[in-house]
Amino acid sequence: MAQVRFHSGEQLPLEMHKVRIVQKLTLLPIEERLRAIAEAGNNTFLLQNADVFLDMLTDSGVNAMSDRMQSAMLQADDAYAGSATFTRLAGKLAELFGTRYFLPAHQGRACENILAETYVKPGDVVPMNYHFTTTKTHITKRGGRVEELIADKGLLPVSEDPFKGDLDTDKLVALVEEVGADRIPFVRMEAGTNLIGGQPISLANMRAVREVCTRYGLKLVLDASLLQDNLHFIRTREEGYADTPIRDITAEIAALYDAIYFSGRKLGFGRGGGIITNDQQMYEAMRGFVPLYEGFLTYGGMSVREMEALVVGLDETMDPDVISQGPMFIDYMARELAAHDVPVILPPGGLGVHVDASRFVDHLPQTEYPSGSLASALYLVSGVRGMERGTLSEEREPDGTERLADMELVRLAMPRRVFTLSQVKYAIDRVCWLYENRELVGGLRFVEEPEILRFFYGRLEPIGDWQDRLVARFREDFGDSL
Ligand SMILES: *Cc1c(COP(=O)(O)O)cnc(C)c1O
C-alpha cells in the first residue's frame, strides 16, 4: 500500500484495489446468535457461515483473488500427467525461490505429513522457533518430539521488538549438544509464527540459524505458509531492506533453506501447497509419497484451476501493495483496540489481530478455556467469528492432564482484501463493548472432547448462565440494534 498521508492527520490504511465482485452478508439478532453458538457447541469452527457476519476465523483459503488470478483459472490444462499448468507453477516457484524441484500437495499439512513420514523416526527431536498445530501432530504421531526454541521476547505479549518470531540460536546449540545431531532430522523455521501472533523472523536470525545448522550438518526447513507477511515485515522493519525489492528478499531467504513448504491457501492467495528444494536426495526421498497420499506428481491433489490461480497469486506476492494490505489493516485494528485499553499482542503481526484473553478475561482460569470463552462471547455480541488459540488448541498430556498454553489468544484473522474499513471499525466497536463488560464472560467445559485436534470439532457448554446475562446487558445498551 502506497504511503499516503491524509490532510486530516488521521492514519488510515488505504486500499490499493477496488471491489468488483461482492457477497451478501447477514447479521442475525443476538438472540439468534445465542442459538447458533449453542448449536455449535461454543466452538467457532462449528458455526455455520450463514450465521456469521464477519468471518475472521482464518486467512486460509478465504483471501480475495485478483482479476488476473481469476482469469488465469480459465487457461488451466486438465491432464492427469504432464499438465502444462504444472509446468507453469513449477516454473514460477523456480523463478521466485530458485529451486529446481517441486512436489505438489493438496495443502500445507499434507507437506508436513510427507516431511514427517520421510524423516521423523521414534525418539527424534525437531527443533523449531514455534510449533503449528498440524505440524506438531504429524511429528508426535511418528514418535518424534517438538522442541520450541523461540527467543524469550517471542512470548512477551507486549513489546517493541519487531521480530518476535526469532529462534534463540544459543538454545539450538545447547539442544544439539544435548541430544546429538543424529537425533535431529531437520530444524524447522516458521515464517510469521501462526500461534504466537503472526510474528515475523528477521533475515539476520534466519542467517544465524543457517550457520548453526551448517556447523552441525543439520537440514533446515522453512514453513513458508505465512511468508508473505514476513516479507512485508522484513522490508518495513529490518534495517537495510526498505528499498530491497520483495523478489530479492525472497531469493535471499530461499537460499538459506534445504527445503521449503507452504500452504497455498495463504501464500499465493489460492488453495493447495507444495514442497520445493534444490536437494535431489530430499526430492527423491519424498517423491514417492506424493502419488501415494496426494495425487500424481503433476497435480498433487490440487485442482489445475487453483494451480493457475497460484501461479499469478505467487507473482502478485512480490508486489508490496498486495502484501502490505493485511498487515496494515491488522496494524490499524490492533492499535485502535490498544488505544481503548483492550489487551492485544503488540507489535501487531501478520495474519490477524490477536486479543490477549489471559488479560481480557483474567478472572478465568486456563482450565476453563479463557480464549474459547472469549471467542464464543465475541461471536455472541457481534456476529464476528474469531478463533481460539490457547489451551483448547493444545492436546492433553499422555496422562490426561491439560497442557496449559503459553499464551491464551483469540485470533481475529484478516483475510486479505476481503473486509472494508467500516466493517473493521464495527468489529473494533463490539470488542471494546465486550471489554467494558468483560466481568460477565464466564468459562466453558467440554461436553464432547475428541482425542486428536480437539479444537476443530470438540463441543463445549458455558459454566453457568453468563451468556444469558451477556445478552440481557447487550439489549440494555443497544436497544433493538442488531
Ligand atoms: C495454515 C498453516 C499450515 C497448514 O496449512 P493448510 O493448508 O491449512 O494445511 C502449516 N503451517 C502454518 C504456519 C500455517 O499457517
PDB file of N, CA, C and O in Angstrom, residues 40 42-43 55 63 66 73 86-87 103 114 149 161 177 204-206 281 291 304 330 333-334 366 380 416 424-425 431:
ATOM      1  N   ALA A  40     -23.439 -24.778  17.949  1.00  0.00           N
ATOM      2  CA  ALA A  40     -22.051 -25.034  17.531  1.00  0.00           C
ATOM      3  C   ALA A  40     -21.191 -25.531  18.698  1.00  0.00           C
ATOM      4  O   ALA A  40     -19.968 -25.620  18.567  1.00  0.00           O
ATOM      5  N   ASN A  42     -20.325 -23.988  21.278  1.00  0.00           N
ATOM      6  CA  ASN A  42     -19.420 -22.901  21.673  1.00  0.00           C
ATOM      7  C   ASN A  42     -18.043 -22.998  21.019  1.00  0.00           C
ATOM      8  O   ASN A  42     -17.061 -22.462  21.531  1.00  0.00           O
ATOM      9  N   ASN A  43     -18.007 -23.689  19.888  1.00  0.00           N
ATOM     10  CA  ASN A  43     -16.762 -23.827  19.129  1.00  0.00           C
ATOM     11  C   ASN A  43     -16.975 -23.087  17.810  1.00  0.00           C
ATOM     12  O   ASN A  43     -17.801 -23.492  16.994  1.00  0.00           O
ATOM     13  N   ASP A  55     -16.368 -13.088   9.040  1.00  0.00           N
ATOM     14  CA  ASP A  55     -15.665 -14.333   9.300  1.00  0.00           C
ATOM     15  C   ASP A  55     -14.176 -14.061   9.451  1.00  0.00           C
ATOM     16  O   ASP A  55     -13.442 -13.974   8.472  1.00  0.00           O
ATOM     17  N   ASN A  63      -8.956 -15.640   1.098  1.00  0.00           N
ATOM     18  CA  ASN A  63      -8.496 -14.328   0.662  1.00  0.00           C
ATOM     19  C   ASN A  63      -9.118 -13.995  -0.692  1.00  0.00           C
ATOM     20  O   ASN A  63      -9.451 -14.888  -1.458  1.00  0.00           O
ATOM     21  N   SER A  66      -7.416 -11.811  -7.224  1.00  0.00           N
ATOM     22  CA  SER A  66      -7.396 -10.673  -8.134  1.00  0.00           C
ATOM     23  C   SER A  66      -8.070 -11.051  -9.454  1.00  0.00           C
ATOM     24  O   SER A  66      -8.288 -12.240  -9.737  1.00  0.00           O
ATOM     25  N   MET A  73      -7.424 -18.819 -14.199  1.00  0.00           N
ATOM     26  CA  MET A  73      -8.041 -20.127 -13.939  1.00  0.00           C
ATOM     27  C   MET A  73      -8.668 -20.723 -15.210  1.00  0.00           C
ATOM     28  O   MET A  73      -8.801 -21.935 -15.334  1.00  0.00           O
ATOM     29  N   PHE A  86       1.035 -27.493 -14.462  1.00  0.00           N
ATOM     30  CA  PHE A  86       2.102 -27.846 -13.517  1.00  0.00           C
ATOM     31  C   PHE A  86       3.408 -27.173 -13.918  1.00  0.00           C
ATOM     32  O   PHE A  86       4.124 -26.625 -13.080  1.00  0.00           O
ATOM     33  N   THR A  87       3.713 -27.215 -15.194  1.00  0.00           N
ATOM     34  CA  THR A  87       4.960 -26.621 -15.673  1.00  0.00           C
ATOM     35  C   THR A  87       4.991 -25.131 -15.344  1.00  0.00           C
ATOM     36  O   THR A  87       6.016 -24.594 -14.937  1.00  0.00           O
ATOM     37  N   LEU A 103       7.387 -30.569  -5.296  1.00  0.00           N
ATOM     38  CA  LEU A 103       6.452 -31.658  -5.010  1.00  0.00           C
ATOM     39  C   LEU A 103       5.104 -31.045  -4.643  1.00  0.00           C
ATOM     40  O   LEU A 103       4.975 -30.417  -3.585  1.00  0.00           O
ATOM     41  N   ILE A 114       4.219 -35.529   4.573  1.00  0.00           N
ATOM     42  CA  ILE A 114       5.260 -36.134   3.743  1.00  0.00           C
ATOM     43  C   ILE A 114       6.644 -35.957   4.384  1.00  0.00           C
ATOM     44  O   ILE A 114       7.438 -36.886   4.461  1.00  0.00           O
ATOM     45  N   LEU A 149      12.154 -23.348  20.407  1.00  0.00           N
ATOM     46  CA  LEU A 149      13.321 -22.577  20.833  1.00  0.00           C
ATOM     47  C   LEU A 149      13.116 -21.092  20.546  1.00  0.00           C
ATOM     48  O   LEU A 149      14.073 -20.373  20.220  1.00  0.00           O
ATOM     49  N   ASP A 161       9.713  -5.183  20.181  1.00  0.00           N
ATOM     50  CA  ASP A 161      10.602  -5.934  19.308  1.00  0.00           C
ATOM     51  C   ASP A 161       9.932  -6.233  17.979  1.00  0.00           C
ATOM     52  O   ASP A 161       8.840  -6.803  17.937  1.00  0.00           O
ATOM     53  N   GLU A 177      23.857 -30.114  21.206  1.00  0.00           N
ATOM     54  CA  GLU A 177      24.900 -30.712  22.043  1.00  0.00           C
ATOM     55  C   GLU A 177      24.305 -31.773  22.963  1.00  0.00           C
ATOM     56  O   GLU A 177      24.919 -32.799  23.235  1.00  0.00           O
ATOM     57  N   ALA A 204      18.272 -11.648   9.570  1.00  0.00           N
ATOM     58  CA  ALA A 204      19.503 -11.844  10.346  1.00  0.00           C
ATOM     59  C   ALA A 204      19.409 -13.126  11.164  1.00  0.00           C
ATOM     60  O   ALA A 204      20.367 -13.910  11.239  1.00  0.00           O
ATOM     61  N   ASN A 205      18.251 -13.369  11.771  1.00  0.00           N
ATOM     62  CA  ASN A 205      18.083 -14.584  12.558  1.00  0.00           C
ATOM     63  C   ASN A 205      18.081 -15.839  11.672  1.00  0.00           C
ATOM     64  O   ASN A 205      18.657 -16.864  12.019  1.00  0.00           O
ATOM     65  N   MET A 206      17.445 -15.717  10.503  1.00  0.00           N
ATOM     66  CA  MET A 206      17.452 -16.868   9.594  1.00  0.00           C
ATOM     67  C   MET A 206      18.887 -17.236   9.230  1.00  0.00           C
ATOM     68  O   MET A 206      19.242 -18.411   9.157  1.00  0.00           O
ATOM     69  N   GLN A 281      18.484 -35.431  -3.334  1.00  0.00           N
ATOM     70  CA  GLN A 281      18.244 -36.562  -2.428  1.00  0.00           C
ATOM     71  C   GLN A 281      16.944 -36.386  -1.669  1.00  0.00           C
ATOM     72  O   GLN A 281      16.169 -37.331  -1.513  1.00  0.00           O
ATOM     73  N   PRO A 291       2.340 -39.396  -5.053  1.00  0.00           N
ATOM     74  CA  PRO A 291       1.271 -40.201  -5.669  1.00  0.00           C
ATOM     75  C   PRO A 291       0.519 -41.070  -4.659  1.00  0.00           C
ATOM     76  O   PRO A 291      -0.650 -41.387  -4.876  1.00  0.00           O
ATOM     77  N   VAL A 304      -6.355 -28.081 -11.165  1.00  0.00           N
ATOM     78  CA  VAL A 304      -5.479 -27.307 -12.060  1.00  0.00           C
ATOM     79  C   VAL A 304      -5.896 -25.838 -12.092  1.00  0.00           C
ATOM     80  O   VAL A 304      -5.065 -24.957 -12.300  1.00  0.00           O
ATOM     81  N   ILE A 330      -4.387  -4.913   9.913  1.00  0.00           N
ATOM     82  CA  ILE A 330      -4.187  -5.511  11.242  1.00  0.00           C
ATOM     83  C   ILE A 330      -3.584  -4.479  12.192  1.00  0.00           C
ATOM     84  O   ILE A 330      -4.008  -4.333  13.341  1.00  0.00           O
ATOM     85  N   MET A 333      -6.306  -2.032  13.265  1.00  0.00           N
ATOM     86  CA  MET A 333      -7.256  -2.591  14.228  1.00  0.00           C
ATOM     87  C   MET A 333      -6.605  -2.802  15.598  1.00  0.00           C
ATOM     88  O   MET A 333      -7.171  -2.460  16.633  1.00  0.00           O
ATOM     89  N   ALA A 334      -5.387  -3.353  15.596  1.00  0.00           N
ATOM     90  CA  ALA A 334      -4.720  -3.633  16.868  1.00  0.00           C
ATOM     91  C   ALA A 334      -4.443  -2.340  17.631  1.00  0.00           C
ATOM     92  O   ALA A 334      -4.650  -2.267  18.850  1.00  0.00           O
ATOM     93  N   GLN A 366      -7.121 -21.039  33.275  1.00  0.00           N
ATOM     94  CA  GLN A 366      -6.873 -21.643  31.953  1.00  0.00           C
ATOM     95  C   GLN A 366      -7.653 -22.938  31.738  1.00  0.00           C
ATOM     96  O   GLN A 366      -7.956 -23.300  30.611  1.00  0.00           O
ATOM     97  N   LEU A 380     -21.138 -13.968  20.046  1.00  0.00           N
ATOM     98  CA  LEU A 380     -22.466 -13.670  20.595  1.00  0.00           C
ATOM     99  C   LEU A 380     -22.785 -12.180  20.506  1.00  0.00           C
ATOM    100  O   LEU A 380     -23.879 -11.793  20.097  1.00  0.00           O
ATOM    101  N   ARG A 416      -7.160 -11.365   3.328  1.00  0.00           N
ATOM    102  CA  ARG A 416      -6.631 -10.252   2.535  1.00  0.00           C
ATOM    103  C   ARG A 416      -7.664  -9.703   1.556  1.00  0.00           C
ATOM    104  O   ARG A 416      -8.264 -10.456   0.796  1.00  0.00           O
ATOM    105  N   VAL A 424     -14.256  -3.301   9.693  1.00  0.00           N
ATOM    106  CA  VAL A 424     -13.233  -3.434  10.726  1.00  0.00           C
ATOM    107  C   VAL A 424     -13.582  -2.537  11.921  1.00  0.00           C
ATOM    108  O   VAL A 424     -13.432  -2.924  13.079  1.00  0.00           O
ATOM    109  N   LYS A 425     -14.114  -1.339  11.622  1.00  0.00           N
ATOM    110  CA  LYS A 425     -14.494  -0.433  12.723  1.00  0.00           C
ATOM    111  C   LYS A 425     -15.638  -1.025  13.549  1.00  0.00           C
ATOM    112  O   LYS A 425     -15.697  -0.849  14.769  1.00  0.00           O
ATOM    113  N   VAL A 431     -15.712  -5.332  20.097  1.00  0.00           N
ATOM    114  CA  VAL A 431     -14.685  -5.862  21.005  1.00  0.00           C
ATOM    115  C   VAL A 431     -14.547  -4.911  22.200  1.00  0.00           C
ATOM    116  O   VAL A 431     -14.453  -5.342  23.353  1.00  0.00           O
TER     117      VAL A 431
END
